[in-house]
Every structure is written in C-alpha cells, then in structure tokens.
One Martini backbone bead per residue (centre of mass of N, CA, C, O) as a GRO file, in nm:
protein
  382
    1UNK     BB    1  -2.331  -1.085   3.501
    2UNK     BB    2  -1.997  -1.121   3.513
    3UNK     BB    3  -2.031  -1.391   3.661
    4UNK     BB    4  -2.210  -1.579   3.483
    5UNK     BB    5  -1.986  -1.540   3.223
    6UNK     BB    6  -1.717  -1.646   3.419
    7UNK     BB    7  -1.770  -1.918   3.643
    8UNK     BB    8  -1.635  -2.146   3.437
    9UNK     BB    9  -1.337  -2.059   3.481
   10UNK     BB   10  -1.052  -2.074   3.514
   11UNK     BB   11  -0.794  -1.963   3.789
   12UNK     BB   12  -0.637  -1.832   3.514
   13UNK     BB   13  -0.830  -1.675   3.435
   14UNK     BB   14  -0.927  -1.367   3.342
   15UNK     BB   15  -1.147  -1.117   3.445
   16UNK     BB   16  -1.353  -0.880   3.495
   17UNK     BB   17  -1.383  -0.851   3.786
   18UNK     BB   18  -1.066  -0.804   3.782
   19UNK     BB   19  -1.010  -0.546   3.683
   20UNK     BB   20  -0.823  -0.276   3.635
   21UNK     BB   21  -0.907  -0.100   3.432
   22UNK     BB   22  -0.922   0.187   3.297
   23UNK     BB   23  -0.855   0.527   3.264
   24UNK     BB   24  -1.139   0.578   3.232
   25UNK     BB   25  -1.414   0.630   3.415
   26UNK     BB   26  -1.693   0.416   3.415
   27UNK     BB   27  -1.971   0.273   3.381
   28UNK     BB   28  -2.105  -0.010   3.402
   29UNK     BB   29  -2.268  -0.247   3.246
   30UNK     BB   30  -2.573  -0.487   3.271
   31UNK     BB   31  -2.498  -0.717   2.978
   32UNK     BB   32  -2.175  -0.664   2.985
   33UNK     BB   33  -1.891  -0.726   3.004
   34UNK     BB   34  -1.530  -0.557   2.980
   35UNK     BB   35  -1.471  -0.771   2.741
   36UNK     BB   36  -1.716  -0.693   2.552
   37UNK     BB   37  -1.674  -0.413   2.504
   38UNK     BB   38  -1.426  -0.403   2.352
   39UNK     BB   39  -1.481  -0.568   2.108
   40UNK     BB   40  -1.733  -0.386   2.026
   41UNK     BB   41  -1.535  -0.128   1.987
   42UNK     BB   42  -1.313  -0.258   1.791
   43UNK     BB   43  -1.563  -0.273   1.552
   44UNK     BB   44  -1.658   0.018   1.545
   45UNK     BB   45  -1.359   0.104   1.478
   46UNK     BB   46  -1.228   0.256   1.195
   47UNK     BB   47  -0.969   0.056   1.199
   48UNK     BB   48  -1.101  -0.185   1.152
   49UNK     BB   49  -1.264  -0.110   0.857
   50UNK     BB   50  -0.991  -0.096   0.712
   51UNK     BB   51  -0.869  -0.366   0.684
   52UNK     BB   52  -1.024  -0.437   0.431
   53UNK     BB   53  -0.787  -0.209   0.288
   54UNK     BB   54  -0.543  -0.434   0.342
   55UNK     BB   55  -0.270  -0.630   0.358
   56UNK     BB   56  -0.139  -0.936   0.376
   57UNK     BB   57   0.014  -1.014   0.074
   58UNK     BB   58  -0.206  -0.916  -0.133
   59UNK     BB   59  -0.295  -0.645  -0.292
   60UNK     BB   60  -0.587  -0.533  -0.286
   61UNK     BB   61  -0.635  -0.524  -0.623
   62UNK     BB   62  -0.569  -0.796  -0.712
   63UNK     BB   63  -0.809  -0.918  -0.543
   64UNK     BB   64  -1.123  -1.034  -0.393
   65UNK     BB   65  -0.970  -1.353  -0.335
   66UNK     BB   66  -0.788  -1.227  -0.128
   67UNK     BB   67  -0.698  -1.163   0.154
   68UNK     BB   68  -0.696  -0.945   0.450
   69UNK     BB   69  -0.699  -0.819   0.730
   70UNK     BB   70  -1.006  -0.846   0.823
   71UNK     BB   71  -0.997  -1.179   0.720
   72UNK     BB   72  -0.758  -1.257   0.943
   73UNK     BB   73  -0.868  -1.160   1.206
   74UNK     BB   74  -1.173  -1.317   1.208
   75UNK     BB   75  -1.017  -1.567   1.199
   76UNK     BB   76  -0.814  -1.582   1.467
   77UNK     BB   77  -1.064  -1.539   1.653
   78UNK     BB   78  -1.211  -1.796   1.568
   79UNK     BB   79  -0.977  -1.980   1.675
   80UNK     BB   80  -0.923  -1.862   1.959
   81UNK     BB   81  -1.165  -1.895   2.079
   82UNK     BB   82  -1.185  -2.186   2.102
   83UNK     BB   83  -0.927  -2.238   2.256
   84UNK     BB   84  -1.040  -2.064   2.523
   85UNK     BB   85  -1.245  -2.271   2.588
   86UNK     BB   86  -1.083  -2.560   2.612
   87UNK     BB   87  -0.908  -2.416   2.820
   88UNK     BB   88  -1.066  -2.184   3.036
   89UNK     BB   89  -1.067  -1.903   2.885
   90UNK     BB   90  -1.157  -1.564   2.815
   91UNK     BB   91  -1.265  -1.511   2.530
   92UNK     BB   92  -1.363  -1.236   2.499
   93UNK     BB   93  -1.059  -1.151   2.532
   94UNK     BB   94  -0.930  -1.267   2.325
   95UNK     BB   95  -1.126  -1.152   2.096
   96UNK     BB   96  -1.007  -0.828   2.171
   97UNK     BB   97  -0.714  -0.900   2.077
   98UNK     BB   98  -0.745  -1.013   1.789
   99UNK     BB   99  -0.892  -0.748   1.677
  100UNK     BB  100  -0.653  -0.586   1.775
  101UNK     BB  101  -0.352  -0.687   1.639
  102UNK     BB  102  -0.370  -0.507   1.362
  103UNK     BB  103  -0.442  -0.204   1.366
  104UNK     BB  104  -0.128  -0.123   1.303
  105UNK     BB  105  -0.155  -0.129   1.031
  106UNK     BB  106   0.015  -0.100   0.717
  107UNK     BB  107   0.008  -0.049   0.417
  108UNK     BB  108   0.129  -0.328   0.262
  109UNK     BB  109   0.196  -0.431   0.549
  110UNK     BB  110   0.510  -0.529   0.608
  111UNK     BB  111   0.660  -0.330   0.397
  112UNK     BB  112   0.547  -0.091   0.532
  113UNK     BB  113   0.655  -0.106   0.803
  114UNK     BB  114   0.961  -0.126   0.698
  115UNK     BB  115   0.985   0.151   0.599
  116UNK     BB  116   0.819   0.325   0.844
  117UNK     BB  117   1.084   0.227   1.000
  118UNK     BB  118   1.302   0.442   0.855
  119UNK     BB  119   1.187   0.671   0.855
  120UNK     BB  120   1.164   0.677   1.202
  121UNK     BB  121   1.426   0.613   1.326
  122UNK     BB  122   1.502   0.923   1.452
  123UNK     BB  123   1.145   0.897   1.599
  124UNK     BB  124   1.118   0.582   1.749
  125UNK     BB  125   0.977   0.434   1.500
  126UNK     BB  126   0.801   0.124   1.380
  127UNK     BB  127   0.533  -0.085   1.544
  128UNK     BB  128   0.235  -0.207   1.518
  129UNK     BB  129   0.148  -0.286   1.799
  130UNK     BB  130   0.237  -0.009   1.901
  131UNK     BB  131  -0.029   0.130   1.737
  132UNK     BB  132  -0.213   0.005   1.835
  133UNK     BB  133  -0.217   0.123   2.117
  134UNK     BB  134  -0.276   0.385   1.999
  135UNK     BB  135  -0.511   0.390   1.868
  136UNK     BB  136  -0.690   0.278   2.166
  137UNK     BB  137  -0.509   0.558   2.334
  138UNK     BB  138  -0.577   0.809   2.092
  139UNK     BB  139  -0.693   0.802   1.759
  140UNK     BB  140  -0.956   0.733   1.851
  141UNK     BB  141  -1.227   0.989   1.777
  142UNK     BB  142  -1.589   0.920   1.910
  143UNK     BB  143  -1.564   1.040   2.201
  144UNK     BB  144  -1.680   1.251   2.468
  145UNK     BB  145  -1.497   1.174   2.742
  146UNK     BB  146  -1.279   1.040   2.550
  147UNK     BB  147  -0.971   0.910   2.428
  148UNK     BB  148  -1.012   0.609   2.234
  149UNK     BB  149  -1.164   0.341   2.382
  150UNK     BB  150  -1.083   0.278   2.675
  151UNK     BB  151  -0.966  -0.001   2.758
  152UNK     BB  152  -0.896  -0.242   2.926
  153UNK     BB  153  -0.583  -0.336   3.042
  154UNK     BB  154  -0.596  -0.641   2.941
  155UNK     BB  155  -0.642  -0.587   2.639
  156UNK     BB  156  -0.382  -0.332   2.607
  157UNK     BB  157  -0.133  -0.558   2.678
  158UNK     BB  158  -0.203  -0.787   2.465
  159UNK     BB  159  -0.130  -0.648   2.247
  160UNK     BB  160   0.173  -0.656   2.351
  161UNK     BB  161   0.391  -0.865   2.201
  162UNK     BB  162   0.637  -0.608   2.238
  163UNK     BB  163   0.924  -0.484   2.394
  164UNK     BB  164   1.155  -0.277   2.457
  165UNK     BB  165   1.286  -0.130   2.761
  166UNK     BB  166   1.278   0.169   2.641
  167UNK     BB  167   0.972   0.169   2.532
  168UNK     BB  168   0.844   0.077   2.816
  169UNK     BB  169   0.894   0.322   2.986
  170UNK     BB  170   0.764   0.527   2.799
  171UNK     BB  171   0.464   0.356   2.828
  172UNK     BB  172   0.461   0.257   3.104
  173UNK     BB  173   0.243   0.043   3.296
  174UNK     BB  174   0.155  -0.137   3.010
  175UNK     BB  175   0.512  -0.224   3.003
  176UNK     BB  176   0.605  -0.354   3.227
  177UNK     BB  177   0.683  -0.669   3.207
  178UNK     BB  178   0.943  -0.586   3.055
  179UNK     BB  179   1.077  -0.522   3.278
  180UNK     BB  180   1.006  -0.762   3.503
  181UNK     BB  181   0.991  -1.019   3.372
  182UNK     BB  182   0.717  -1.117   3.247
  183UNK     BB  183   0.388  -1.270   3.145
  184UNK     BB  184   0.145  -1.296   2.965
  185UNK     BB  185  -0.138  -1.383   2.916
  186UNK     BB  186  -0.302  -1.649   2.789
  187UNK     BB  187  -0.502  -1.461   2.617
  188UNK     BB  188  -0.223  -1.362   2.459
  189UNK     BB  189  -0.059  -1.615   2.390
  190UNK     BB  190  -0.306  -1.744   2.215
  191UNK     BB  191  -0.326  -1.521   1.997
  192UNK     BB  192  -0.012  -1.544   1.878
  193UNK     BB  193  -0.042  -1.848   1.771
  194UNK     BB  194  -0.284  -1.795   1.604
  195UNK     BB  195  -0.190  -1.570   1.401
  196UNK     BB  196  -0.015  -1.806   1.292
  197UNK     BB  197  -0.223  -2.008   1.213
  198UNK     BB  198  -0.367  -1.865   1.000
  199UNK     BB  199  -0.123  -1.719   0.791
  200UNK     BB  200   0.026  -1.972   0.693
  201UNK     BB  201  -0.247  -2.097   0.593
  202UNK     BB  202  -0.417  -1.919   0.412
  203UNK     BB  203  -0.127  -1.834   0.250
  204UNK     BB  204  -0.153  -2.148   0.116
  205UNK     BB  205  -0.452  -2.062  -0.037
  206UNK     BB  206  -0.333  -1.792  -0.207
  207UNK     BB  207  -0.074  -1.868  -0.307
  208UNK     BB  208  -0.226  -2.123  -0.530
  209UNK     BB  209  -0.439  -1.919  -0.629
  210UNK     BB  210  -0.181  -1.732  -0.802
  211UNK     BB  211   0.052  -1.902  -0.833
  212UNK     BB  212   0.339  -1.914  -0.676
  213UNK     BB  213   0.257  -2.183  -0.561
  214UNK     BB  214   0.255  -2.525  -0.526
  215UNK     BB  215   0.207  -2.846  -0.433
  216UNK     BB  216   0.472  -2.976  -0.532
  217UNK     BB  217   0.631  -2.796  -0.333
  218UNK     BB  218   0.500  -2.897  -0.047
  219UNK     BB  219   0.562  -3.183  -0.031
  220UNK     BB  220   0.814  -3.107   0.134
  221UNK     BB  221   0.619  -3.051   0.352
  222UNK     BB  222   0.547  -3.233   0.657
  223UNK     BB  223   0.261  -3.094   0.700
  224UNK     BB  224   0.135  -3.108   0.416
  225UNK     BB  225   0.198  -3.428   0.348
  226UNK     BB  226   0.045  -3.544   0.528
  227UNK     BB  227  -0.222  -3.455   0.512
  228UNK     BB  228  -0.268  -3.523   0.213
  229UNK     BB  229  -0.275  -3.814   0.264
  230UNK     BB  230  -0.512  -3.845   0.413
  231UNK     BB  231  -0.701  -3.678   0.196
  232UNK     BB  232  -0.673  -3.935  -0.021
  233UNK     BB  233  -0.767  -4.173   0.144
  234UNK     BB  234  -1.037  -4.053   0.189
  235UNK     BB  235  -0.989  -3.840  -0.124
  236UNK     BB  236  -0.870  -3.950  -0.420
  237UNK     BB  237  -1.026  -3.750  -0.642
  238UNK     BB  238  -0.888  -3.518  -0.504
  239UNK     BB  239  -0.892  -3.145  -0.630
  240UNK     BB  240  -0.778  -2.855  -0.624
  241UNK     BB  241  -0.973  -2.643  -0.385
  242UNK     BB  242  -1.051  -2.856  -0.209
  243UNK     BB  243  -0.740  -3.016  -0.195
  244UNK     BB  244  -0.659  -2.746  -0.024
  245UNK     BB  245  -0.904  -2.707   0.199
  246UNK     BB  246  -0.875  -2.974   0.336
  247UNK     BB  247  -0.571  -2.940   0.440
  248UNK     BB  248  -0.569  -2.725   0.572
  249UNK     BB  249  -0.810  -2.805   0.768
  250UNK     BB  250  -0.580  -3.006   0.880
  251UNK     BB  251  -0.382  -2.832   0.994
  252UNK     BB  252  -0.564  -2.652   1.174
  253UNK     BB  253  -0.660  -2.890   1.363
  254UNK     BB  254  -0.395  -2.978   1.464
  255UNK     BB  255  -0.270  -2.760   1.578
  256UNK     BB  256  -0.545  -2.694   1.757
  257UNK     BB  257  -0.486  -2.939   1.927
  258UNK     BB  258  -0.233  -2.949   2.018
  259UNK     BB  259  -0.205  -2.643   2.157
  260UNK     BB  260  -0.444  -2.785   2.400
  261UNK     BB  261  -0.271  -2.998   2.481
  262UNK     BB  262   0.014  -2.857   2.567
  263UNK     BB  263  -0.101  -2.634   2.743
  264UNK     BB  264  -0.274  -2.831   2.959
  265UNK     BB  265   0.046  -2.978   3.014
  266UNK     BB  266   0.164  -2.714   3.126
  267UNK     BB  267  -0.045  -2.599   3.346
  268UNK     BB  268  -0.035  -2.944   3.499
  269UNK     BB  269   0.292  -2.932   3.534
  270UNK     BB  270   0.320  -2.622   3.678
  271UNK     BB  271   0.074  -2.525   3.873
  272UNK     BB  272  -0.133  -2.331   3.725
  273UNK     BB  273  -0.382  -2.121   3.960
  274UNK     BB  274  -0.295  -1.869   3.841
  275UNK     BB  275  -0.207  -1.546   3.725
  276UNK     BB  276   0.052  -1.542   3.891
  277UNK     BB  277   0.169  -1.775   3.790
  278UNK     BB  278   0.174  -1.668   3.488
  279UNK     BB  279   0.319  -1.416   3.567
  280UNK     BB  280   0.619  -1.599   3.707
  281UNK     BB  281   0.649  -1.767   3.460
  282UNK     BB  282   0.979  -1.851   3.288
  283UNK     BB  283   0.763  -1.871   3.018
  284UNK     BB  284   0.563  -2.012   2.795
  285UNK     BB  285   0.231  -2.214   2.813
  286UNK     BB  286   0.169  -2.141   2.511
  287UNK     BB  287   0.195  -2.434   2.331
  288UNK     BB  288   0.377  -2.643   2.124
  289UNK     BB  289   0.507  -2.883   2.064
  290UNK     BB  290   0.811  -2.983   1.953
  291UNK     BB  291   0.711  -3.116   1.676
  292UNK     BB  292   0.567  -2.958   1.571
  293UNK     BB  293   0.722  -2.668   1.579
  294UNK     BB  294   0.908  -2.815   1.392
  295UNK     BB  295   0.704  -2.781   1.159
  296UNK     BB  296   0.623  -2.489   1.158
  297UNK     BB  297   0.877  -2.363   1.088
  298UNK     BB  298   0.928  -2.526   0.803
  299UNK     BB  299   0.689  -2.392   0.683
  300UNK     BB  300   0.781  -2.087   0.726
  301UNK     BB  301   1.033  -2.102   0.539
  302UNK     BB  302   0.886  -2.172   0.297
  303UNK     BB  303   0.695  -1.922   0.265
  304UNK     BB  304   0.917  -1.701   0.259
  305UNK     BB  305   1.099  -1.821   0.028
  306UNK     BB  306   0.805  -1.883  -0.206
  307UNK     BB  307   0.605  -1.622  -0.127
  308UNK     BB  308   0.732  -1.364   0.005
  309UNK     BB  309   0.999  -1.411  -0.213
  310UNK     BB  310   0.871  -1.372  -0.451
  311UNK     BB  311   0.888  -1.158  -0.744
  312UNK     BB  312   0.611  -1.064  -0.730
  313UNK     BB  313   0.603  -0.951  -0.450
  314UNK     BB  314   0.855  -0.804  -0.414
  315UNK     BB  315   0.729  -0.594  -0.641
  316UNK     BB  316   0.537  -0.465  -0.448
  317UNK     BB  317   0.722  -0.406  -0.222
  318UNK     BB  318   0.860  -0.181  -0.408
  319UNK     BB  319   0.624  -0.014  -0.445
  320UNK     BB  320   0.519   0.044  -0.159
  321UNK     BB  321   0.777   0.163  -0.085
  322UNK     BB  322   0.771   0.419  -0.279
  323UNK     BB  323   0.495   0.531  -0.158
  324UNK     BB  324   0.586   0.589   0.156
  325UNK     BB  325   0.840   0.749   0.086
  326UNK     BB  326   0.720   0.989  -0.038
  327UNK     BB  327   0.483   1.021   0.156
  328UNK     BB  328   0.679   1.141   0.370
  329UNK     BB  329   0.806   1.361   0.222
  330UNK     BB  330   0.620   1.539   0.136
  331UNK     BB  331   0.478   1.571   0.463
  332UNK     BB  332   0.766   1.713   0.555
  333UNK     BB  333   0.783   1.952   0.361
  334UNK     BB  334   0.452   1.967   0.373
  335UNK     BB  335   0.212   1.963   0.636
  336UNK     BB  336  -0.034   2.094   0.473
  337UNK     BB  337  -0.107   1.822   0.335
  338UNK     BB  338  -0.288   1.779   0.552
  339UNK     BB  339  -0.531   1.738   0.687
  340UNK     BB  340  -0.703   1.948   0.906
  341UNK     BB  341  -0.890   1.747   1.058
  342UNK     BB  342  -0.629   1.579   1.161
  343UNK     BB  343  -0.425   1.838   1.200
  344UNK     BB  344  -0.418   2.118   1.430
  345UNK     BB  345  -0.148   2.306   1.303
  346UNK     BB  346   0.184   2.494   1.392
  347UNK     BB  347   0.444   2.528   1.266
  348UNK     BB  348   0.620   2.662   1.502
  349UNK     BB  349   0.497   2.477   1.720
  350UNK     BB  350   0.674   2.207   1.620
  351UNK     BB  351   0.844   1.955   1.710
  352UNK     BB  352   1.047   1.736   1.696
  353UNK     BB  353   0.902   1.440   1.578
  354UNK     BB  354   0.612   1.538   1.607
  355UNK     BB  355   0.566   1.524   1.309
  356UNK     BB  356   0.643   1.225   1.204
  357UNK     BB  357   0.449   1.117   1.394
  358UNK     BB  358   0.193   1.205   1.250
  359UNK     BB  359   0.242   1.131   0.980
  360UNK     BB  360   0.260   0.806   1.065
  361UNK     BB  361  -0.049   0.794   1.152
  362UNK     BB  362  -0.164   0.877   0.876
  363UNK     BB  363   0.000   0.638   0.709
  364UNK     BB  364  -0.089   0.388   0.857
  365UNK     BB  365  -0.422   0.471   0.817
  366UNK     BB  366  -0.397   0.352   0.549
  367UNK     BB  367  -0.507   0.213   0.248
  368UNK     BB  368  -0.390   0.103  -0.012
  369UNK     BB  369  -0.571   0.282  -0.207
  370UNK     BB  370  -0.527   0.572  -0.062
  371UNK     BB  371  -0.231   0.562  -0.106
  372UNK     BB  372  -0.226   0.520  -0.439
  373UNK     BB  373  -0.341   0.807  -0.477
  374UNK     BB  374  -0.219   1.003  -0.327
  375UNK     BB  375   0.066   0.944  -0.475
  376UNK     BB  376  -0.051   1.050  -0.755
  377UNK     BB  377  -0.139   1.323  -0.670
  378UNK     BB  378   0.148   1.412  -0.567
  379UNK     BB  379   0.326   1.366  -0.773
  380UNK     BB  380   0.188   1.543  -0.984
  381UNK     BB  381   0.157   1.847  -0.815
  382UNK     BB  382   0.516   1.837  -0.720
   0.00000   0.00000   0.00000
C-alpha cells in the first residue's frame, strides 16, 4: 500500500518506505503509509486542538473573525501540499510537518515566547520548534505504549526549523544535521517558506479589518501594490473586503507559483537525483527568486513596522508579557500550585532546571484564555 501511494514521487523526495522509522516499533499500518499516520496522530493530538484558543497576532478574545495558530496551521498546510505535489515531493510528509510546527507555540505568539525564553535563560531557554518536538516526543500523553506521537523520523527532524550546535549535541541523533551541516529535507524546507508564505498574506487581511494597517499604506509596497492594480484592472469597481481578499490571493499565487517555478529550476540545474544531493547540497534549494524573494522580505518588513510594532499590539504584547513573567513567577515560588495530575512531584527530589523545565511546559501549553483565568485567579489569591 505504502507504494503504491508513494509510486509517483520524485527520486528525491522522502518515501515512507525508506523511513528511518519510529522510536518505538510498531507494527505498520495496511491502509496508510507512515507519514499519514503521523498526520492523523498530529491532528488528534491535545496540542493541535489547543491552537484554536492561541494567538496568532490578535489575542484570541479579540475577536472570532481574526486568524489563530490553528487556522494559520491549516492555511499553512494547504499550501504547502499544494506546493509538494505540484514539485512531486511527498505531501503526506510535508503535510504532516506543517500541521506539527506550530505544536509548541505559547499563548500570546510570540510575545509569549520571548518572555518564556527570557523566564528561562538560565535553564536552556525557550523555542517553539524545539517545543514542538518536546511536545511530540514526550509530553503527549495518550498511548499506552509509549510517551509522546512516536512520529517517524523524518517527521520529527522536519519539525527542527533551526538549532544552535550547543543544543543539537543535547538532542541527540535527531539534530545531527546541524552539527554536520547538512540540510532538511524539500518537505521540511518547503513548509517553512510556506509558513512564511501564510502569515505574511494573512495577517496583512486581519491587519485591515482590525484597522491597523490601510490599503492606502500597502500601496507603497510592491508586491501589494502591483498585486492592487491588476485586480482593480479587471474589477474596477471592487472594494473593502472583498478587493483585499482578491489581491491577498493574488500574492499567494505569485509567490506560490515562483516559489515552485524556482525550486525546480534550482532542482535540474543543480542535479538533484536523490534524498543524499539534498542533504549535501552547500544551500537550501527550495526557495524564491531574487527578485520576489526581495519583494517579499519589503513586505515583511512592512508588517513589522506598521502591524506587529502597532501600539495597540504592542499594547497587548506587554499585557502578554505582564501575564506569562507573573505566572511563572507565582508557579516557581511554589510548584504545587500545579495541578497534580501534570506533575507527580517530591518537593525535596526536583533538581536544579528541571522545576523550571516543567512550568515552562505546563505555561508553554496553555491557550491565551486559560493563561488570563490562571492568572486572575492567582494574582488575587496570592
């Protein structure tokens, strides 16, 4: 079975037949290969359905009608299969690193994370990729097997968007890589232009129905504004919501139609015959031209200045902060106010770290709502 759905694939494309294989060994499946298993299990998994109350940009109270990490996950994922298919790259695969590389993200975005990493500098620090892969190989918790997804290798390697030296050593086999200077795989490399690919165009469509962000401020950046003018060419009288999702959708076609035309051509001019060129290729080969590549990153900076540097995000981002320093705070002073159920802890026997370890995992996956009860809740009893 697993050959049949896998026949048609590129010679460098990832196979599950050629998987690396489990931690744990399982007998295989009879009617799914080994990357949609992991898919299904990422899909049913706690952490995923959690992203629904996580921030994307706008604190999930904001409003029902602005994006969240999972429905920026399942954008992401739709893409980027498109996009490995269209290249004859493994979409199962691709598929199921996109719906997993959000896992280990923090209420608040990243507001949330980079408080949670200043919280935890002293005891190995805080990133979501590297969350994300905690998270599917340790703390879900629903098999009686073992702890964990149990994802297969390449799966769980795709997940490691990036890892300094120091801290792929402690990972052990599963960030070689970055200590041999190799490179992920095309479904790994693919998801993450695509993730890119997502919230750039996304969030400049929550940006302005929030009211951040203007058309008439885009017009000055040239992928928005070229985008504008063909769309206004062929519905001139097209206006508000509607001529923002069409140009949105016009960004998203260029990029993903060049991101597919380029890595092609980086592909066949590079001789990329297997999974082995890929991993000792000297760059990454999946990627835009120069030229979109530097229209795109004009727009990303766009963003930055004029909608996550806004002062009403901003103004959230500190509130964000304000909520995650406190509670990690009140939870460090006295660790049973965990609930039991998460941590089965001897005061007297936890070491150095690995308290902080642990609260960092249970604020880690908390939804942005669940953070501000907690919160509340402890700032008055305490």
């Amino acid at each position: 079975m697993q050959v049949d759905f896998e026949d048609n694939l590129a010679s460098y494309a990832l196979k599950s037949s050629n998987t690396l294989g489990r931690h744990y060994k399982e007998e295989s499946a009879q009617l799914r290969t080994e990357f949609q298993r992991d898919r299904e299990r990422i899909i049913h998994s706690t952490a995923f359905r959690r992203l629904e109350y996580k921030t994307q940009v706008f604190v999930n109270h904001e409003g029902d009608m602005y994006r969240t990490r999972l429905t920026h996950t399942i954008e992401v994922a739709q893409i980027a299969r498109a996009a490995a298919r269209a290249l004859k790259i493994n979409e199962d695969l691709t598929e199921a690193i996109s719906l997993a590389h959000d896992l280990g993200h923090t209420p608040f975005g990243h507001a949330g994370q980079d408080v949670l990493n200043k919280c935890m500098e002293d005891f190995g620090g805080f990133e979501h990729n590297i969350q994300s892969l905690r998270i599917i190989e340790k703390l879900e918790n629903k098999y009686a097997n073992f702890p964990g997804l149990n994802l297969c290798f390449e799966t769980r390697e795709g997940i490691l968007k990036k890892c300094g030296k120091t801290r792929a050593k402690k990972l052990g086999y599963i960030a070689n890589r970055f200590i041999e200077k190799k490179q992920s795989s095309l479904e790994a490399q693919l998801t993450n232009i695509c993730d890119e690919i997502a919230y750039n165009n996304h969030d400049i469509q929550d940006g302005i129905k929030a009211k951040k962000i203007f058309i008439e401020q885009l017009e000055n950046v040239p992928l928005f504004n070229d985008a504008m003018i063909k769309i206004l060419k062929k519905y001139p009288k097209l206006k508000g919501s509607k001529l923002v999702n069409e140009i949105v959708r016009s960004i998203i076609n260029l990029l993903v139609n060049n991101l597919i035309e380029n890595s092609s051509f980086n592909i066949k001019n590079n001789n990329i015959e297997s999974f082995e060129d890929v991993r000792n290729f000297s760059g990454l080969i999946i990627g835009f031209s120069k030229e979109i590549k530097k229209s795109n990153i004009e727009l990303k900076k766009f963003l930055y200045a004029n909608l996550y540097k806004h002062p009403d995000v901003e103004k959230m981002t500190n509130r964000a902060n304000l909520i995650i320093e406190k509670l990690f705070s009140y939870y460090n002073e006295d660790i049973s106010l965990l609930p039991k159920e998460y941590f089965d802890y001897n005061v007297n026997k936890i070491n150095a770290g690995f308290k902080e370890r642990v609260i960092c995992d249970y604020i880690a996956g908390m939804t942005d709502r669940f953070a501000q009860q907690e919160y509340s809740k402890l700032s008055k009893s305490i």
